[in-house]
Amino acid sequence: MTGTEARLVKELRRKSEEVKINVYPSIPVLVEELRRKS
């Protein structure tokens, strides 16, 4: 694996962590919304 590939993998990992952090708090809110609608 070249240095460039290693850097890309690190970037992707960091991004996926950020996405998890951004998305997770909204999940309970979405569940509440769905419960209210049904």
PDB file of N, CA and C in Angstrom:
ATOM      1  N   MET A   1       0.856  -1.200   0.000  1.00  0.00           N
ATOM      2  CA  MET A   1       0.000   0.000   0.000  1.00  0.00           C
ATOM      3  C   MET A   1       0.890   1.247   0.000  1.00  0.00           C
ATOM      4  N   THR A   2       0.617   2.142  -0.907  1.00  0.00           N
ATOM      5  CA  THR A   2       1.413   3.360  -0.990  1.00  0.00           C
ATOM      6  C   THR A   2       0.975   4.360   0.062  1.00  0.00           C
ATOM      7  N   GLY A   3       1.776   5.393   0.250  1.00  0.00           N
ATOM      8  CA  GLY A   3       1.447   6.418   1.232  1.00  0.00           C
ATOM      9  C   GLY A   3       0.136   7.121   0.897  1.00  0.00           C
ATOM     10  N   THR A   4      -0.104   7.328  -0.408  1.00  0.00           N
ATOM     11  CA  THR A   4      -1.338   7.995  -0.836  1.00  0.00           C
ATOM     12  C   THR A   4      -2.556   7.175  -0.449  1.00  0.00           C
ATOM     13  N   GLU A   5      -2.494   5.866  -0.694  1.00  0.00           N
ATOM     14  CA  GLU A   5      -3.618   4.990  -0.345  1.00  0.00           C
ATOM     15  C   GLU A   5      -3.865   5.013   1.154  1.00  0.00           C
ATOM     16  N   ALA A   6      -2.789   4.954   1.926  1.00  0.00           N
ATOM     17  CA  ALA A   6      -2.920   4.974   3.383  1.00  0.00           C
ATOM     18  C   ALA A   6      -3.606   6.257   3.838  1.00  0.00           C
ATOM     19  N   ARG A   7      -3.239   7.371   3.201  1.00  0.00           N
ATOM     20  CA  ARG A   7      -3.836   8.649   3.570  1.00  0.00           C
ATOM     21  C   ARG A   7      -5.324   8.670   3.231  1.00  0.00           C
ATOM     22  N   LEU A   8      -5.683   8.121   2.072  1.00  0.00           N
ATOM     23  CA  LEU A   8      -7.091   8.060   1.669  1.00  0.00           C
ATOM     24  C   LEU A   8      -7.904   7.225   2.645  1.00  0.00           C
ATOM     25  N   VAL A   9      -7.340   6.087   3.052  1.00  0.00           N
ATOM     26  CA  VAL A   9      -8.041   5.217   3.992  1.00  0.00           C
ATOM     27  C   VAL A   9      -8.269   5.952   5.310  1.00  0.00           C
ATOM     28  N   LYS A  10      -7.242   6.667   5.776  1.00  0.00           N
ATOM     29  CA  LYS A  10      -7.380   7.426   7.025  1.00  0.00           C
ATOM     30  C   LYS A  10      -8.484   8.468   6.899  1.00  0.00           C
ATOM     31  N   GLU A  11      -8.489   9.179   5.760  1.00  0.00           N
ATOM     32  CA  GLU A  11      -9.521  10.193   5.525  1.00  0.00           C
ATOM     33  C   GLU A  11     -10.918   9.580   5.569  1.00  0.00           C
ATOM     34  N   LEU A  12     -11.079   8.444   4.873  1.00  0.00           N
ATOM     35  CA  LEU A  12     -12.387   7.790   4.833  1.00  0.00           C
ATOM     36  C   LEU A  12     -12.832   7.354   6.220  1.00  0.00           C
ATOM     37  N   ARG A  13     -11.899   6.807   6.998  1.00  0.00           N
ATOM     38  CA  ARG A  13     -12.240   6.377   8.355  1.00  0.00           C
ATOM     39  C   ARG A  13     -12.700   7.559   9.190  1.00  0.00           C
ATOM     40  N   ARG A  14     -11.950   8.675   9.087  1.00  0.00           N
ATOM     41  CA  ARG A  14     -12.293   9.864   9.857  1.00  0.00           C
ATOM     42  C   ARG A  14     -13.673  10.371   9.447  1.00  0.00           C
ATOM     43  N   LYS A  15     -13.932  10.393   8.139  1.00  0.00           N
ATOM     44  CA  LYS A  15     -15.220  10.865   7.629  1.00  0.00           C
ATOM     45  C   LYS A  15     -16.364   9.980   8.123  1.00  0.00           C
ATOM     46  N   SER A  16     -16.172   8.674   8.083  1.00  0.00           N
ATOM     47  CA  SER A  16     -17.244   7.782   8.518  1.00  0.00           C
ATOM     48  C   SER A  16     -17.508   7.957  10.011  1.00  0.00           C
ATOM     49  N   GLU A  17     -16.455   8.224  10.800  1.00  0.00           N
ATOM     50  CA  GLU A  17     -16.649   8.496  12.225  1.00  0.00           C
ATOM     51  C   GLU A  17     -17.482   9.768  12.392  1.00  0.00           C
ATOM     52  N   GLU A  18     -17.127  10.814  11.634  1.00  0.00           N
ATOM     53  CA  GLU A  18     -17.866  12.075  11.714  1.00  0.00           C
ATOM     54  C   GLU A  18     -19.329  11.868  11.349  1.00  0.00           C
ATOM     55  N   VAL A  19     -19.563  11.085  10.305  1.00  0.00           N
ATOM     56  CA  VAL A  19     -20.933  10.825   9.859  1.00  0.00           C
ATOM     57  C   VAL A  19     -21.716  10.112  10.955  1.00  0.00           C
ATOM     58  N   LYS A  20     -21.102   9.098  11.576  1.00  0.00           N
ATOM     59  CA  LYS A  20     -21.767   8.374  12.661  1.00  0.00           C
ATOM     60  C   LYS A  20     -22.148   9.334  13.776  1.00  0.00           C
ATOM     61  N   ILE A  21     -21.211  10.231  14.131  1.00  0.00           N
ATOM     62  CA  ILE A  21     -21.460  11.182  15.207  1.00  0.00           C
ATOM     63  C   ILE A  21     -22.591  12.136  14.816  1.00  0.00           C
ATOM     64  N   ASN A  22     -22.610  12.559  13.539  1.00  0.00           N
ATOM     65  CA  ASN A  22     -23.644  13.488  13.085  1.00  0.00           C
ATOM     66  C   ASN A  22     -25.014  12.831  12.977  1.00  0.00           C
ATOM     67  N   VAL A  23     -25.039  11.579  12.533  1.00  0.00           N
ATOM     68  CA  VAL A  23     -26.305  10.908  12.253  1.00  0.00           C
ATOM     69  C   VAL A  23     -26.925  10.335  13.519  1.00  0.00           C
ATOM     70  N   TYR A  24     -26.111   9.759  14.389  1.00  0.00           N
ATOM     71  CA  TYR A  24     -26.661   9.020  15.520  1.00  0.00           C
ATOM     72  C   TYR A  24     -27.621   9.817  16.401  1.00  0.00           C
ATOM     73  N   PRO A  25     -27.303  11.055  16.794  1.00  0.00           N
ATOM     74  CA  PRO A  25     -28.225  11.783  17.681  1.00  0.00           C
ATOM     75  C   PRO A  25     -29.615  11.989  17.088  1.00  0.00           C
ATOM     76  N   SER A  26     -29.727  12.001  15.768  1.00  0.00           N
ATOM     77  CA  SER A  26     -31.033  12.247  15.143  1.00  0.00           C
ATOM     78  C   SER A  26     -31.880  10.985  15.054  1.00  0.00           C
ATOM     79  N   ILE A  27     -31.303   9.815  15.289  1.00  0.00           N
ATOM     80  CA  ILE A  27     -32.071   8.565  15.171  1.00  0.00           C
ATOM     81  C   ILE A  27     -33.220   8.509  16.178  1.00  0.00           C
ATOM     82  N   PRO A  28     -33.001   8.771  17.468  1.00  0.00           N
ATOM     83  CA  PRO A  28     -34.126   8.746  18.416  1.00  0.00           C
ATOM     84  C   PRO A  28     -35.228   9.727  18.023  1.00  0.00           C
ATOM     85  N   VAL A  29     -34.844  10.867  17.482  1.00  0.00           N
ATOM     86  CA  VAL A  29     -35.816  11.869  17.042  1.00  0.00           C
ATOM     87  C   VAL A  29     -36.670  11.302  15.909  1.00  0.00           C
ATOM     88  N   LEU A  30     -36.023  10.644  14.951  1.00  0.00           N
ATOM     89  CA  LEU A  30     -36.761  10.033  13.837  1.00  0.00           C
ATOM     90  C   LEU A  30     -37.720   8.962  14.336  1.00  0.00           C
ATOM     91  N   VAL A  31     -37.271   8.162  15.289  1.00  0.00           N
ATOM     92  CA  VAL A  31     -38.121   7.109  15.843  1.00  0.00           C
ATOM     93  C   VAL A  31     -39.355   7.726  16.496  1.00  0.00           C
ATOM     94  N   GLU A  32     -39.153   8.795  17.250  1.00  0.00           N
ATOM     95  CA  GLU A  32     -40.284   9.488  17.883  1.00  0.00           C
ATOM     96  C   GLU A  32     -41.272   9.986  16.838  1.00  0.00           C
ATOM     97  N   GLU A  33     -40.754  10.583  15.767  1.00  0.00           N
ATOM     98  CA  GLU A  33     -41.615  11.085  14.692  1.00  0.00           C
ATOM     99  C   GLU A  33     -42.448   9.957  14.100  1.00  0.00           C
ATOM    100  N   LEU A  34     -41.813   8.823  13.842  1.00  0.00           N
ATOM    101  CA  LEU A  34     -42.531   7.684  13.256  1.00  0.00           C
ATOM    102  C   LEU A  34     -43.613   7.181  14.206  1.00  0.00           C
ATOM    103  N   ARG A  35     -43.318   7.135  15.491  1.00  0.00           N
ATOM    104  CA  ARG A  35     -44.307   6.676  16.473  1.00  0.00           C
ATOM    105  C   ARG A  35     -45.526   7.592  16.477  1.00  0.00           C
ATOM    106  N   ARG A  36     -45.277   8.900  16.393  1.00  0.00           N
ATOM    107  CA  ARG A  36     -46.386   9.853  16.420  1.00  0.00           C
ATOM    108  C   ARG A  36     -47.276   9.685  15.201  1.00  0.00           C
ATOM    109  N   LYS A  37     -46.669   9.441  14.041  1.00  0.00           N
ATOM    110  CA  LYS A  37     -47.442   9.339  12.801  1.00  0.00           C
ATOM    111  C   LYS A  37     -48.312   8.097  12.765  1.00  0.00           C
ATOM    112  N   SER A  38     -47.806   6.986  13.300  1.00  0.00           N
ATOM    113  CA  SER A  38     -48.569   5.736  13.206  1.00  0.00           C
ATOM    114  C   SER A  38     -49.683   5.662  14.248  1.00  0.00           C
TER     115      SER A  38
END
